[in-house]
Amino acid sequence: MSNNTEFADKVGSCSSSKDHSIVWNYFDKLPLGQDGVKKASCIGCGKVFQANKGKLNMKRHLPECFVIDEPGPPKKRAHLDQVMYREKLAYSIIKHNYPFSYVEHEATRDLLEFLNPDVTPITRNTAEADVLKIYDREKTNLKEKLQKVTSRICLTTDLWSSITSDRYMALTAHYIDDNWVLRKKVLNFKVIRPPYNGKFLAKHMISFLRDWGIEKKVFTITVDDAKYNDVFVKWLNGNLLCDGDFTRVRCCGRVLDLIVQGALKVIEGTIEKVRESVKYVRGSSDRKYKFAECIHQMRSQCGKKVHQDIVTKWNSTYLMLDSALAYRHAYTRLAILNGSEYPAFPSKQEWERVETIIKFLKPFYNITTLFSRNSYPTSNLYFLNVWKIQKCIEDQINNVDKVISEMANKMKKKFDKYWESYSMILSFAVVLDPRYKFKVVEFCFKKLKMTDEVCKTKLDIILKGIHKLYDKKYGILSRINSSTTESSNICVDTLDDLDGFESFTSEFEGEKSQLDMYLEEPELNYKEELDVLQYWKENQRRYPQLSLMARDILSIPIITFASKSSFSFGGRVLSKYRSSLPSSNVEALLCTRDWLFDLEDENENDIEERLAEDIECLFSIPKENKK
């Protein structure tokens, strides 16, 4: 028997008098109308019913508005907002990468109906339509925001091959909003058909930018070292700042990878032995526990995890070597205990070689880690850290250790190929850091092994370049604004009677620009921590035009990490179980996830957890619990 029927029987048996029925606990009697029909309205939803004898229609309605199986005063049943329910369901699909068929799973429907009987089940096609609806809505909102942004927009882009061998082009926007907060938004993740050359990629890019309405706002494009990117950027010049003089930014992470990977080939035999040692230890539970015992016997406790590396990522190889070196005596002890079972044990000379390499590569690892962060500006970090790399390489070229000297020479060739001329636009960023300004550029160049003439030439290039950019695109704004203000003051009263005074006083200062005045001010203490965005936010009234330039330059990403992280999620969206998913759905899922949740790439964290293992702690586990 249904709940409704049981409740109807209960109500009918409570009283023989219709006026004393408990139905009237849930309904209000209405005045008698001209038709003479008695009516009542539900106090829950206001729906009007005829109060006929028996009131069966009213009894049937009660479970829709009230909890009928609980004692006490009437309790209203919360009505399910079907629209909000479907939107929340679509959000869960977007955020957690559930398949659209998730809404048709029997257990999912049982759960939802248990939580609220009013739930109307939906199909996978409806779920797909809801996701695309949210994508269209959020894209419209983001498009409006981008068009209102007063700063310029920096881009990162790269190509990715999916499991179906389709090539996807990822486009990510980076900008600093009016509140001086660094923002990152994935704009496109579209399938690109061949040919994959610079000319056609540029056409796709222009199409994307026009669709977003930001083709006139592009400042820089950060790309890797692929040859087609040279042609790609040239084809975009018609829409770029200063005819594209400052547009191309090479991915610093990729350049660092090329520099170090080539050098590591010098000692690949030693690295391979360490790699096999790590694999050997992590190959079985018995070896792990034995290795943990060796760590404690040799008093090698250091709290580090045993790292396994990804061969194509040199920074993970660095972590592997660093952690292995910390446990070198434990590895020696394990080799003695296991004998011929452990054939890949590095010799004493090879361990010493690893120690030397770790010291040499530590600055490179620290800089790579620094560049990989995208939650705060990194462009102002570029110049000093590239300089540190160059200086480190030059200092080791004549090292008495022939291996280190050979590695440094290989690095020097790669460095000269990609960074012989420091990126012009990124060099400006350190000048706009009030702790350093232009003096640090001069100081750094003089510390390198270059002639005074070469040093002076490089300094002149950077100084003329920053003035060219300011004068052409930012300094002109002050002249336009002051002339506009002057003409408007003739016709209308302004709230500020001294509006235009700043440009008037500049005439008595030898026509100094805001850039000149900023450079002439004393530098701040470089040893103190500084939020460079906060500095320019606080000083934007003093340097209104220069602060605009600072906001644009400080938003430049120095690596393509943002685009590459979208590839990681793209691989999960378009997995082997969803390889037939339309490319439009892939873009909608990936972009909407970024816009709504701005989540970090969990996949990278998962990989790190799988590569690193805390074996040292296993020694404290009782023997009976080890298996």
XYZ file of C-alpha atoms in Angstrom:
627
model
C 0.000 0.000 0.000
C 1.452 3.415 -0.913
C 2.171 6.175 1.616
C -0.494 8.369 0.010
C -3.194 5.665 0.409
C -2.158 4.965 4.000
C -2.327 8.669 4.791
C -5.729 9.003 3.102
C -7.079 6.123 5.219
C -5.618 7.708 8.334
C -7.235 11.066 7.610
C -10.571 9.462 6.782
C -10.622 7.506 10.058
C -9.766 10.449 12.277
C -13.216 11.970 12.269
C -16.569 11.462 10.715
C -17.069 15.174 10.555
C -15.576 16.892 7.548
C -15.024 20.075 9.490
C -12.951 18.223 12.111
C -10.768 16.377 9.592
C -6.999 16.883 10.081
C -6.906 17.952 6.444
C -7.724 21.398 7.735
C -4.359 21.484 9.509
C -2.865 21.837 6.038
C -5.515 23.861 4.177
C -7.234 27.216 4.632
C -10.925 27.534 3.890
C -11.767 30.146 1.261
C -14.917 32.338 1.216
C -17.841 30.794 -0.632
C -17.848 31.985 -4.242
C -20.756 32.887 -6.533
C -20.804 29.353 -7.896
C -21.544 28.046 -4.404
C -18.643 25.577 -4.489
C -16.583 25.225 -1.307
C -12.856 25.716 -1.893
C -9.612 25.614 0.106
C -6.008 26.604 -0.517
C -2.906 24.625 0.478
C -0.890 26.519 3.073
C 2.217 24.969 1.596
C 2.005 25.954 -2.063
C -1.215 28.029 -2.262
C -2.857 25.715 -4.775
C -6.676 25.881 -4.658
C -8.848 22.732 -4.430
C -12.556 22.049 -4.289
C -13.489 21.071 -0.721
C -15.961 18.398 -1.747
C -17.246 15.656 0.496
C -14.417 13.282 1.334
C -11.780 15.777 0.225
C -9.856 13.036 -1.637
C -8.140 15.470 -4.002
C -6.828 17.442 -1.022
C -5.633 14.276 0.722
C -3.727 13.130 -2.337
C -1.997 16.492 -2.590
C -0.704 16.592 1.003
C 2.444 14.410 0.508
C 3.614 16.817 -2.195
C 3.839 19.736 0.242
C 4.170 18.201 3.726
C 6.067 15.511 5.597
C 3.141 13.232 6.465
C 4.876 10.440 8.343
C 6.238 12.459 11.260
C 4.264 13.418 14.399
C 3.789 16.971 15.555
C 2.743 20.162 13.780
C 2.662 20.272 9.940
C 6.126 20.323 8.357
C 6.491 21.669 4.862
C 8.284 19.477 2.359
C 11.087 21.328 0.593
C 10.306 21.482 -3.112
C 13.164 20.494 -5.378
C 14.388 23.182 -7.734
C 14.754 21.021 -10.837
C 16.779 23.672 -12.679
C 19.276 24.032 -9.830
C 19.423 20.253 -9.399
C 20.405 19.783 -13.045
C 22.961 22.571 -12.870
C 24.602 21.067 -9.790
C 24.709 17.717 -11.560
C 26.408 19.358 -14.551
C 28.905 21.057 -12.203
C 29.852 17.684 -10.699
C 30.457 16.275 -14.205
C 32.660 19.260 -15.091
C 34.608 19.381 -11.830
C 35.241 15.668 -11.357
C 35.373 14.601 -15.013
C 32.470 12.165 -14.702
C 31.142 10.651 -17.964
C 27.779 11.949 -19.154
C 26.386 8.437 -18.634
C 26.980 8.971 -14.892
C 23.436 10.421 -14.650
C 21.958 7.192 -16.038
C 23.725 4.849 -13.592
C 21.168 2.949 -11.539
C 22.921 3.573 -8.233
C 23.200 7.303 -8.975
C 19.480 7.553 -9.670
C 18.646 5.537 -6.540
C 20.742 7.884 -4.423
C 19.187 11.026 -5.897
C 15.639 9.696 -5.479
C 16.433 8.710 -1.895
C 17.608 12.248 -1.150
C 14.542 13.787 -2.777
C 11.607 11.850 -4.254
C 10.812 14.814 -6.517
C 13.924 14.190 -8.619
C 13.244 13.807 -12.306
C 15.897 11.504 -13.833
C 17.731 12.845 -16.859
C 19.545 11.157 -19.727
C 23.156 11.507 -20.817
C 22.058 13.699 -23.719
C 20.329 16.080 -21.317
C 23.443 16.160 -19.113
C 25.580 16.944 -22.155
C 23.231 19.750 -23.172
C 23.370 21.179 -19.623
C 27.184 21.184 -19.647
C 27.290 22.941 -23.013
C 24.752 25.481 -21.763
C 26.982 26.301 -18.778
C 29.999 26.519 -21.107
C 28.224 29.028 -23.377
C 27.106 31.100 -20.394
C 30.532 31.178 -18.749
C 32.219 31.956 -22.072
C 29.946 34.971 -22.537
C 30.750 36.161 -18.997
C 34.493 35.733 -19.516
C 34.370 37.470 -22.896
C 32.746 40.500 -21.254
C 35.399 40.528 -18.519
C 38.274 40.325 -20.991
C 36.909 43.177 -23.056
C 36.600 45.348 -19.933
C 40.140 44.593 -18.729
C 42.212 47.769 -19.059
C 45.541 45.960 -19.227
C 46.922 44.023 -22.172
C 46.682 40.248 -22.343
C 49.624 37.854 -22.554
C 49.206 34.443 -24.128
C 50.733 31.001 -23.891
C 50.030 28.365 -26.530
C 51.168 24.884 -27.453
C 50.088 21.793 -29.398
C 49.094 18.453 -27.905
C 48.465 15.031 -29.463
C 45.510 13.130 -28.033
C 45.075 9.375 -27.697
C 43.259 9.477 -31.054
C 46.276 11.219 -32.668
C 44.303 14.442 -33.095
C 46.307 17.625 -32.523
C 44.793 20.097 -30.097
C 45.830 23.736 -29.777
C 45.658 25.167 -26.260
C 45.447 28.931 -25.795
C 45.729 30.468 -22.332
C 45.323 34.143 -21.386
C 47.314 35.788 -18.592
C 46.531 39.275 -17.331
C 46.485 41.433 -14.215
C 43.029 42.764 -13.455
C 42.094 46.210 -12.135
C 42.576 44.948 -8.570
C 46.155 43.965 -9.416
C 45.486 40.239 -9.164
C 47.203 37.924 -11.647
C 44.638 35.895 -13.605
C 44.959 32.824 -15.849
C 42.183 31.562 -18.095
C 42.230 28.750 -20.678
C 40.480 30.270 -23.693
C 40.575 27.489 -26.270
C 41.348 23.808 -26.521
C 40.489 23.023 -30.117
C 41.328 20.320 -32.633
C 43.644 21.631 -35.350
C 43.709 19.890 -38.707
C 46.947 19.630 -40.736
C 49.144 21.194 -41.994
C 50.797 22.163 -38.711
C 52.945 25.027 -39.940
C 53.334 28.569 -38.642
C 51.096 30.186 -41.254
C 48.066 27.992 -40.570
C 48.563 28.051 -36.811
C 48.597 31.853 -36.962
C 45.272 31.797 -38.836
C 43.751 29.627 -36.131
C 45.135 31.938 -33.464
C 43.709 35.052 -35.143
C 40.340 33.295 -35.394
C 40.418 32.495 -31.658
C 41.355 36.045 -30.702
C 38.634 37.580 -32.887
C 36.082 35.241 -31.384
C 37.056 36.522 -27.923
C 37.267 40.125 -29.144
C 40.820 40.637 -27.845
C 42.857 40.681 -31.081
C 43.853 44.307 -30.373
C 44.841 43.652 -26.756
C 47.556 41.005 -27.176
C 50.899 41.923 -25.582
C 53.160 38.856 -25.731
C 52.986 35.194 -26.730
C 55.067 32.631 -24.841
C 55.907 29.583 -26.957
C 58.510 26.830 -27.008
C 61.479 26.510 -29.373
C 59.660 24.687 -32.214
C 60.658 26.097 -35.617
C 57.078 26.698 -36.748
C 56.676 29.191 -33.870
C 59.081 31.614 -35.590
C 56.793 31.785 -38.626
C 53.733 31.674 -36.400
C 54.650 34.883 -34.534
C 55.631 36.713 -37.737
C 52.190 36.062 -39.221
C 50.592 37.675 -36.161
C 52.568 40.908 -36.393
C 49.724 42.932 -37.889
C 47.819 42.736 -34.610
C 50.729 43.050 -32.183
C 52.282 45.801 -30.108
C 55.183 47.733 -31.696
C 54.929 45.586 -34.842
C 55.774 42.492 -32.815
C 59.212 43.729 -31.647
C 58.554 42.500 -28.113
C 56.047 39.737 -28.780
C 57.966 36.455 -28.907
C 58.880 35.022 -25.499
C 60.700 31.703 -25.421
C 59.547 29.216 -22.804
C 62.284 29.385 -20.166
C 61.417 25.951 -18.810
C 61.958 24.374 -22.210
C 65.264 26.182 -22.745
C 66.497 25.112 -19.299
C 65.473 21.546 -20.087
C 67.464 21.568 -23.336
C 70.506 23.033 -21.583
C 70.582 20.495 -18.746
C 69.478 17.383 -20.663
C 72.375 17.747 -23.057
C 74.818 18.051 -20.171
C 73.457 14.992 -18.351
C 74.417 12.786 -21.288
C 78.036 13.173 -20.154
C 77.311 11.047 -17.059
C 74.374 8.962 -18.313
C 76.164 5.730 -17.311
C 76.349 6.782 -13.655
C 72.776 8.080 -13.702
C 71.573 4.769 -15.118
C 73.199 2.858 -12.235
C 71.497 5.078 -9.660
C 68.193 4.704 -11.508
C 68.484 0.896 -11.485
C 69.381 0.990 -7.777
C 66.200 2.894 -6.984
C 64.133 0.500 -9.106
C 65.780 -2.452 -7.365
C 64.908 -1.181 -3.886
C 61.331 -0.340 -4.841
C 60.895 -3.619 -6.715
C 59.533 -5.637 -3.779
C 58.285 -5.189 -0.214
C 61.100 -7.344 1.218
C 63.756 -5.110 -0.357
C 62.045 -1.982 0.922
C 62.018 -3.245 4.501
C 65.596 -4.480 4.211
C 66.629 -1.102 2.816
C 64.848 0.640 5.715
C 66.869 -1.517 8.123
C 70.064 -0.584 6.284
C 69.201 3.105 6.624
C 68.925 2.766 10.405
C 71.971 0.523 10.729
C 74.103 3.053 8.826
C 72.438 5.979 10.639
C 71.506 7.546 7.331
C 68.138 8.894 8.468
C 67.448 12.223 6.757
C 63.673 12.272 6.280
C 63.893 12.190 2.480
C 61.762 10.019 0.238
C 63.235 7.597 -2.267
C 62.559 9.143 -5.668
C 62.195 7.385 -8.974
C 62.583 9.639 -12.001
C 60.917 10.267 -15.339
C 63.714 9.981 -17.885
C 62.432 12.858 -20.017
C 62.223 15.277 -17.044
C 65.657 16.272 -15.818
C 64.341 17.893 -12.624
C 62.878 14.548 -11.528
C 66.269 12.982 -12.316
C 67.856 15.604 -10.066
C 65.499 14.649 -7.206
C 66.342 10.978 -7.741
C 70.087 11.637 -7.556
C 69.712 13.937 -4.550
C 67.687 11.439 -2.495
C 69.901 8.517 -3.561
C 73.005 10.420 -2.464
C 71.490 10.944 0.985
C 71.177 7.147 1.356
C 74.414 6.159 -0.383
C 75.713 4.276 2.700
C 72.426 2.376 2.964
C 72.746 1.367 -0.692
C 76.321 0.200 0.043
C 75.094 -1.876 2.995
C 72.295 -3.380 0.858
C 74.814 -4.310 -1.862
C 76.930 -6.173 0.700
C 73.893 -8.057 2.057
C 72.384 -8.975 -1.305
C 75.601 -9.537 -3.242
C 75.077 -10.622 -6.832
C 71.328 -10.004 -6.578
C 72.123 -6.275 -6.694
C 74.308 -5.878 -9.804
C 73.739 -2.154 -10.555
C 75.432 -0.745 -7.448
C 77.394 2.494 -8.188
C 81.082 2.528 -7.259
C 82.645 4.930 -4.748
C 83.949 7.112 -7.594
C 80.482 7.211 -9.157
C 78.891 8.306 -5.883
C 81.469 11.092 -5.669
C 80.559 12.034 -9.230
C 76.876 12.188 -8.272
C 77.727 14.455 -5.315
C 79.617 16.835 -7.618
C 76.804 16.871 -10.175
C 74.181 17.579 -7.507
C 76.074 20.660 -6.325
C 76.465 21.842 -9.905
C 72.810 21.323 -10.838
C 71.194 22.630 -7.639
C 70.914 26.264 -8.886
C 69.341 25.016 -12.121
C 66.790 22.953 -10.189
C 65.899 25.852 -7.886
C 65.409 28.183 -10.848
C 63.268 25.638 -12.705
C 61.056 25.265 -9.626
C 60.793 29.035 -9.320
C 59.830 29.479 -12.967
C 57.157 26.779 -12.756
C 54.974 28.680 -10.328
C 52.115 30.598 -11.896
C 50.256 31.994 -8.892
C 52.331 35.180 -8.865
C 54.354 37.197 -11.416
C 57.568 35.577 -12.605
C 58.680 37.907 -15.404
C 60.601 40.096 -12.923
C 62.514 36.959 -11.867
C 63.665 36.183 -15.393
C 66.692 38.431 -15.856
C 68.461 37.714 -12.565
C 67.952 33.972 -12.805
C 69.031 33.663 -16.428
C 72.072 35.684 -15.454
C 72.757 33.259 -12.572
C 72.574 30.360 -15.025
C 74.981 32.062 -17.418
C 77.396 32.919 -14.619
C 77.243 29.409 -13.177
C 78.059 27.918 -16.583
C 80.932 30.337 -17.233
C 82.418 29.656 -13.783
C 82.578 25.900 -14.458
C 83.901 25.909 -18.036
C 87.517 25.738 -16.845
C 86.842 23.458 -13.889
C 89.689 21.049 -13.142
C 87.114 18.272 -13.086
C 86.952 17.338 -16.745
C 83.416 15.962 -16.478
C 82.070 19.204 -15.003
C 84.032 21.210 -17.564
C 82.595 19.122 -20.404
C 79.067 19.543 -19.049
C 79.535 23.313 -18.748
C 80.802 23.584 -22.327
C 77.796 21.670 -23.631
C 75.528 23.957 -21.618
C 77.287 27.047 -22.954
C 76.549 26.046 -26.552
C 72.857 25.619 -25.805
C 72.753 28.811 -23.764
C 74.319 30.846 -26.560
C 71.839 29.379 -29.030
C 68.756 30.442 -27.068
C 69.769 33.102 -24.547
C 72.832 34.850 -25.956
C 70.572 37.883 -26.292
C 68.381 38.051 -23.214
C 64.674 38.391 -23.990
C 64.148 42.123 -24.463
C 60.680 42.397 -22.955
C 61.525 40.176 -19.960
C 64.623 42.238 -19.251
C 62.316 45.240 -18.815
C 60.554 43.440 -15.945
C 63.577 43.543 -13.635
C 63.900 47.282 -14.334
C 60.313 47.686 -13.119
C 61.178 45.950 -9.857
C 61.920 48.922 -7.535
C 64.582 46.929 -5.681
C 66.766 46.624 -8.791
C 65.853 48.995 -11.625
C 68.492 49.510 -14.311
C 71.512 49.366 -12.020
C 71.168 45.635 -11.482
C 71.291 45.060 -15.266
C 74.569 46.967 -15.471
C 75.951 45.153 -12.422
C 75.072 41.696 -13.781
C 76.560 42.287 -17.233
C 79.823 43.516 -15.725
C 80.088 40.279 -13.708
C 80.044 38.195 -16.878
C 82.987 37.408 -19.119
C 82.350 40.029 -21.775
C 84.261 43.053 -22.995
C 83.294 46.581 -21.947
C 82.181 47.288 -25.495
C 79.819 44.277 -25.595
C 78.530 45.161 -22.149
C 77.782 48.738 -23.190
C 76.031 47.557 -26.362
C 73.760 45.204 -24.415
C 72.933 47.907 -21.862
C 72.078 50.397 -24.605
C 69.781 47.886 -26.311
C 67.757 47.323 -23.131
C 67.653 51.002 -22.150
C 66.571 52.138 -25.638
C 64.091 49.291 -25.843
C 62.266 50.152 -22.624
C 62.098 53.827 -23.607
C 60.816 52.900 -27.065
C 58.022 50.785 -25.600
C 57.076 53.443 -23.048
C 57.165 56.361 -25.482
C 55.207 54.612 -28.238
C 52.480 52.923 -26.235
C 52.334 54.398 -22.733
C 53.954 57.833 -22.656
C 51.611 58.931 -25.431
C 48.654 58.278 -23.121
C 49.704 61.091 -20.781
C 49.810 63.563 -23.671
C 46.423 62.399 -24.960
C 44.857 62.528 -21.513
C 46.257 65.964 -20.678
C 45.106 67.479 -23.995
C 41.664 65.924 -23.573
C 41.427 67.260 -20.061
C 42.554 70.714 -21.143
C 39.874 70.991 -23.845
C 37.178 69.587 -21.594
C 37.972 72.076 -18.836
C 36.905 74.916 -21.125
C 33.344 73.644 -21.382
C 32.560 71.871 -18.135
C 33.424 72.138 -14.479
C 35.332 69.201 -13.047
C 35.344 67.876 -9.526
C 39.122 68.373 -9.382
C 40.081 72.000 -10.151
C 43.756 70.954 -10.336
C 43.159 68.258 -12.920
C 46.069 68.481 -15.357
C 48.454 69.999 -12.805
C 50.767 66.979 -13.018
C 51.346 67.409 -16.751
C 51.738 71.197 -16.218
C 54.468 70.789 -13.605
C 56.329 68.303 -15.815
C 57.088 71.208 -18.193
C 59.247 72.734 -15.455
C 61.075 69.455 -14.880
C 62.661 69.312 -18.294
C 59.831 67.224 -19.764
C 60.850 64.173 -17.736
C 58.715 61.150 -18.382
C 57.313 58.989 -15.611
C 59.836 56.325 -16.622
C 62.754 58.759 -16.170
C 61.468 59.948 -12.799
C 61.012 56.356 -11.613
C 64.533 55.366 -12.675
C 66.052 58.384 -10.909
C 64.485 57.480 -7.568
C 66.675 55.449 -5.154
C 66.217 51.691 -5.245
C 64.530 49.876 -2.385
C 66.479 47.397 -0.283
C 66.930 44.323 -2.501
C 67.329 42.062 0.549
C 63.747 42.666 1.658
C 60.790 40.666 0.395
C 58.553 42.685 -1.903
C 55.176 42.066 -3.507
C 55.902 43.826 -6.771
C 52.220 43.979 -7.744
C 51.342 45.592 -4.432
C 54.082 48.176 -4.953
C 52.676 49.250 -8.327
C 49.134 49.185 -7.006
C 50.143 51.607 -4.262
C 52.104 53.829 -6.682
C 49.725 53.903 -9.639
C 48.589 57.434 -8.734
C 52.190 58.657 -8.849
C 52.950 56.857 -12.124
C 49.591 56.330 -13.865
C 51.034 55.519 -17.314
C 54.138 53.695 -16.114
C 51.985 51.542 -13.812
C 49.987 50.442 -16.879
C 53.215 49.374 -18.528
C 54.298 47.579 -15.346
C 50.969 45.762 -15.150
C 51.341 44.505 -18.722
C 54.970 43.403 -18.390
C 54.532 41.721 -14.998
C 51.722 39.554 -16.375
C 54.026 37.902 -18.939
C 54.396 34.143 -18.226
C 57.954 32.981 -18.762
C 57.025 29.338 -19.342
C 54.175 27.544 -21.131
C 53.280 25.626 -17.972
C 49.642 26.813 -18.064
C 49.065 25.360 -21.525
C 50.895 22.129 -20.715
C 48.864 21.613 -17.532
C 45.706 21.717 -19.648
C 47.160 18.828 -21.693
C 47.313 16.738 -18.554
C 43.625 17.258 -17.877
C 42.863 16.873 -21.579
C 44.378 13.394 -21.402
C 41.933 12.479 -18.657
C 38.919 13.954 -20.461
C 39.831 12.222 -23.719
C 40.957 8.924 -22.213
C 40.923 5.481 -23.819
C 37.431 5.001 -22.380
C 36.125 8.223 -23.967
C 38.128 8.377 -27.168
C 35.027 9.060 -29.274
C 34.072 12.172 -27.299
C 33.443 15.069 -29.753
C 36.188 17.705 -29.711
C 33.606 20.406 -28.917
C 32.706 18.547 -25.711
C 36.376 18.167 -24.801
C 36.845 21.940 -25.073
C 33.657 22.661 -23.118
C 34.600 20.334 -20.258
C 38.206 21.499 -20.008
C 37.634 25.259 -20.360
C 34.577 25.378 -18.100
C 36.435 23.462 -15.412
C 39.208 26.054 -15.547
C 36.806 29.025 -15.486
C 34.606 27.760 -12.664
C 37.021 25.986 -10.358
C 40.538 27.055 -11.347
C 41.845 23.799 -9.934
C 45.473 22.827 -9.835
C 46.529 19.850 -11.865
C 45.919 16.928 -9.512
C 47.541 14.581 -12.004
C 50.948 16.177 -11.439
C 50.567 15.651 -7.683
C 49.493 12.045 -8.243
C 52.586 11.407 -10.361
C 54.829 12.927 -7.678
C 53.270 10.678 -5.034
C 53.845 7.592 -7.180
C 57.454 8.528 -7.901
C 58.380 9.218 -4.262
C 58.109 6.766 -1.377
C 58.971 7.139 2.301
C 60.915 3.932 2.864
C 62.819 5.169 5.893
C 59.659 5.063 8.026
C 59.079 1.345 7.311
C 61.685 0.404 9.938
C 59.276 1.330 12.744
C 56.542 -1.071 11.515
C 56.335 -4.276 13.590
C 57.567 -7.357 11.748
C 54.218 -9.124 12.010
C 52.611 -6.238 10.055
C 55.231 -6.017 7.311
C 53.588 -8.422 4.911
